[in-house]
Amino acid sequence: MKKTNEKLKIIPLGGMNQVGMNITLFEYKDDIVVVDCGIAFPEDEMLGIDLVIPDATYLKNNLKKVKGIVLTHGHEDHIGALPYILKEVNVPVYGSRLAIGLVENKLKEHGMMGDTTRKKVSAGQKVKLGKFTVEFIRTNHSIADALALAITSPVGTIVHSGDFKVDYTPIYGKAIDLSRFAELGRQGVLALMADSTNAERKGYTMSESSVGKSFDVIFEENKGRRLIVATFASNVDRVQQVVNAAKHHRRKVIVQGRSMVNVVTTAMELGYIKMPKNMLTEINDIGKYKDGQIVLVTTGSQGEPMAALSRMAAGTHRNIQIQDGDVVILSSKPIPGNEKYVSKVINDLYRRGAEVIYEDTHVSGHACEEELKLLHTLVKPKYFIPVHGEYRHLKKHAELAAHLGLDKKNIFILENGDVLELGENGGDMVDSAPCQPLLVDGLGVGDVGNIVLRDRQKLSQDGLIIVVVTIRKGTLEIVAGPDIVSRGFVYVRESSDIMDEARNVVVKSLKRCKNSNIRGWSKIKNEMRQDLREHLWQQMKRNPMILPVIMEVN
Amino acid sequence: MKKTNEKLKIIPLGGMNQVGMNITLFEYKDDIVVVDCGIAFPEDEMLGIDLVIPDATYLKNNLKKVKGIVLTHGHEDHIGALPYILKEVNVPVYGSRLAIGLVENKLKEHGMMGDTTRKKVSAGQKVKLGKFTVEFIRTNHSIADALALAITSPVGTIVHSGDFKVDYTPIYGKAIDLSRFAELGRQGVLALMADSTNAERKGYTMSESSVGKSFDVIFEENKGRRLIVATFASNVDRVQQVVNAAKHHRRKVIVQGRSMVNVVTTAMELGYIKMPKNMLTEINDIGKYKDGQIVLVTTGSQGEPMAALSRMAAGTHRNIQIQDGDVVILSSKPIPGNEKYVSKVINDLYRRGAEVIYEDTHVSGHACEEELKLLHTLVKPKYFIPVHGEYRHLKKHAELAAHLGLDKKNIFILENGDVLELGENGGDMVDSAPCQPLLVDGLGVGDVGNIVLRDRQKLSQDGLIIVVVTIRKGTLEIVAGPDIVSRGFVYVRESSDIMDEARNVVVKSLKRCKNSNIRGWSKIKNEMRQDLREHLWQQMKRNPMILPVIMEVN
């Protein structure tokens, strides 16, 4: 590592203290390189929100500096926000063939293929982006062709692991290029940024190929029965292992679920899935085969209510009725928050007579404690920045680095928006970048904020009551109404008393306003709202949203 | 077992294919005995609902038959609905001293102490209820004084395990009375009904006392640091073990959280928690002690947003600020669905500098596979009915019984409301009892149904738009409005265009109605609603609830 007084800025706009929305900026003088550009899935309290994308303000404010977006792999939380961000910051995107293939599926949907530049790279390749050189290094993960990055600037080299695990016997391609990490470590690495997802888990993550062995046993033990395998659409290697087992046990493969069909099609075109001829079969031809000649690969392993597996479980799938003797393999683990959905699907499948298998049919795509120690030990960085995870994961990963001997002052747990300036003599938080994530709801990007969400929350709890009254202009004389309309409050047909009482309360409020000479619509509405709120709380201990509307006529 | 042609009815009104709301009826001729009377916590889609209670219709329709309610233990999902059900069916309630103590806390809150009869029983005791004799048998669980039941009628004996585990070294009282189960088995048991919660888990559940050993290590390793232990309020034995560790390590105990204070007070009064003199300390005196002299016992182990631990983590607790060096012990496991809440609390605690320990600090209160096999083997029932669990758990438990040699036709997986008639020669589903659970929202019991919930769901996703217009009676001439009011839809101040457009759409609808001579408020409202819905979907791909209100004036 050559001595220098120069500084490099590292700016995570997402992915810190959260799962998802990974995006990190590396800035050196007039150059910015962006690593990943993912979405997050909405939190429980983000009612009605479809997805969450990172704040591009800093990029827009430094538009000329941005030299490119570099992708570590093709998962949604690393590529999903590209169609939104590229509209604002149209720069070349670099990624593996599979990652770019999946990105192109998205860009086609958004009609953006003509206006954007994609560049396919391979492990071992280097790309020059301004003063930065980005080298791609082979790793393993739950999607093929995952890449770590060595980002070299005049200040030094940053190694960014991306999402990774150490798999000595992966399905597609080779084991993680440990030798290259070792070489970089010998040459000197300024900082390591590494995946913290599994930092709390001891030991090693099992090889992807161990799942294939389980599949083989299950296929062997269930001859003659229909098999259904649910997994993540993006887990191309998992699908390949189903294909391998199907080949061995002479079954046809049927793919179900929109995202599964998309990914499998792309992966087959690009050669990531090798499917024997005549093996892939259309759902409409299912009647031509016996149960024991079929394996279905489907979405829905997270219990998503609209996914194919959930529809099969609920009995609403157009083509497939779950029947006695079916065997469903959940090749996945519930993401935190999805446990109840998954459990519902399992219960429904059992009720329809299926057997459900969910043991030894999944491995994680992320490195556990011992694998993290291996990477740290090979890379020997001067500084360490844990990435990808909630605070608890970043914290554990930081403790692991300290435990391996790194000085605590050289370990940085960052927040989204932090601007960390790194140099030979240490790191400083020098600034903060705007990082207000944008909520996407339908076609709207960013037009739903906290006030709207708070209203949705309130409406979801106790519903609402609308009070409409028409009065003579300049007076408080009622000429029509008050009418009471409610939704999500009580079942109105059985609660006419409640509605009558509410009407009386409002009439009284208006009278009082008249007698006390209270003027101004907002004041009068407030009186009505308050009286009605108190009345309902006393009567029912409920607190619906109350919306008074006053109309004036001449 | 004497030969008989007589029949016994078993009717679960709750607790089947669900976690919680346990209540089962045993009916023989003119006598009904009720076992447990619990609540369920609302499902995710039951927006705004506080709790769910069982349907008492069958009990009300057979009021004279009901001889009593027998409790297996004092958990909410076994006693929580008593205040509601006793209002309809006022019969004596039998339970252990602790269970009755906790029931009385509830009855006091509802002002029902004077009108109800509670009877305390002990393990080994028998109670005659009509033609039934109910014997109470000591078991172990995550609350002290849990009891199984042997319910004898002229048809035979039913053994009901309640919630149970096998703990050879429990904290309060003695190990489960295996000998009595064996004796009953030798005499002949018609049917076993047993806890299925952990039927999917292999091996044995660890002894409650193993947690005490972990506490001792943690207390020893963290001298001088403030300790905070979060657990279920009802886990009296767990609290006792904190007290034991506190005694050993000379710390004062402070109890936090309303339900924790209630349960600990009751348990101390009844002798279930033995607290050395001067050990229990008020929160207001915390300043008198050093960090190393204090252990707090608190609610909030499930990440419940309003519980004491969550407030500490969020920095909103009135008395306690989490500080660097605090050690928080989560002595609990997230209930499915609560994982994200718990994770949030852990993240928040770490951020405030606390260390959070959640390994080896909890054991389950339910029997795993090997313990279930033990009970089945001792009791040797003719029939088996798995209880307490989702369908997947009941199914696994049924498979376990079959695996032990029970004939499959003698195993019954029931649904809530099933009326199973058991006799010497088999069991038949003869009827079904009403079992529509009632939703409690504030003071309202049962006034929120599916329509209201569906509206809340819709409101929570895209909010609502209210269109108000006043027209001249008998015409469609607009005299005021249309006014557009929205909530939970878009942030209005930044969306005046959207509101203006919506207004235009509605004016056009009204014109069209006028020109096409469309009459009738509901038809006209429908036109307005449909036009606006299409407009918004096209513009924004959103689908808010649309509420047209038309007022008439002369």
mmCIF file of C-alpha atoms in Angstrom, chain A residues 4-11 25-29 31-33 131-132 151-159 190-191 193 383 385 419-424 426-428 430:
data_model
loop_
_atom_site.group_PDB
_atom_site.id
_atom_site.type_symbol
_atom_site.label_atom_id
_atom_site.label_comp_id
_atom_site.label_asym_id
_atom_site.label_seq_id
_atom_site.Cartn_x
_atom_site.Cartn_y
_atom_site.Cartn_z
ATOM 1 C CA THR A 4 -0.664 8.985 0.627
ATOM 2 C CA ASN A 5 -2.497 11.811 2.324
ATOM 3 C CA GLU A 6 -5.407 11.518 -0.012
ATOM 4 C CA LYS A 7 -8.885 10.583 1.106
ATOM 5 C CA LEU A 8 -11.673 8.431 -0.179
ATOM 6 C CA LYS A 9 -15.324 8.845 0.715
ATOM 7 C CA ILE A 10 -17.581 5.881 1.376
ATOM 8 C CA ILE A 11 -21.297 6.692 1.458
ATOM 9 C CA LEU A 25 -21.075 5.166 -3.154
ATOM 10 C CA PHE A 26 -17.305 5.410 -3.425
ATOM 11 C CA GLU A 27 -16.129 8.941 -4.121
ATOM 12 C CA TYR A 28 -12.632 10.090 -4.918
ATOM 13 C CA LYS A 29 -12.255 13.693 -6.108
ATOM 14 C CA ASP A 31 -15.296 10.312 -9.552
ATOM 15 C CA ILE A 32 -18.091 8.334 -7.982
ATOM 16 C CA VAL A 33 -18.639 4.607 -8.369
ATOM 17 C CA LYS A 131 -9.698 7.177 -11.156
ATOM 18 C CA PHE A 132 -11.186 3.936 -9.838
ATOM 19 C CA ILE A 151 -12.120 -1.156 -5.759
ATOM 20 C CA THR A 152 -8.779 0.529 -6.151
ATOM 21 C CA SER A 153 -8.257 4.274 -5.966
ATOM 22 C CA PRO A 154 -5.124 6.358 -5.333
ATOM 23 C CA VAL A 155 -5.968 6.102 -1.630
ATOM 24 C CA GLY A 156 -5.880 2.308 -1.557
ATOM 25 C CA THR A 157 -7.946 -0.763 -2.239
ATOM 26 C CA ILE A 158 -11.374 -1.500 -0.790
ATOM 27 C CA VAL A 159 -12.566 -5.091 -0.870
ATOM 28 C CA LEU A 190 -7.231 -0.327 2.980
ATOM 29 C CA ALA A 191 -10.689 -1.487 3.995
ATOM 30 C CA MET A 193 -16.655 -4.240 3.623
ATOM 31 C CA TYR A 383 -10.156 -0.780 8.316
ATOM 32 C CA ILE A 385 -16.907 -1.747 7.709
ATOM 33 C CA VAL A 419 -20.092 10.096 4.655
ATOM 34 C CA LEU A 420 -16.992 8.300 5.904
ATOM 35 C CA GLU A 421 -13.700 9.726 4.753
ATOM 36 C CA LEU A 422 -10.928 7.165 4.853
ATOM 37 C CA GLY A 423 -7.208 7.821 4.557
ATOM 38 C CA GLU A 424 -3.897 6.454 5.686
ATOM 39 C CA GLY A 426 -7.824 7.000 9.973
ATOM 40 C CA GLY A 427 -11.426 7.550 9.132
ATOM 41 C CA ASP A 428 -13.759 10.432 9.919
ATOM 42 C CA VAL A 430 -17.280 14.239 7.594
#
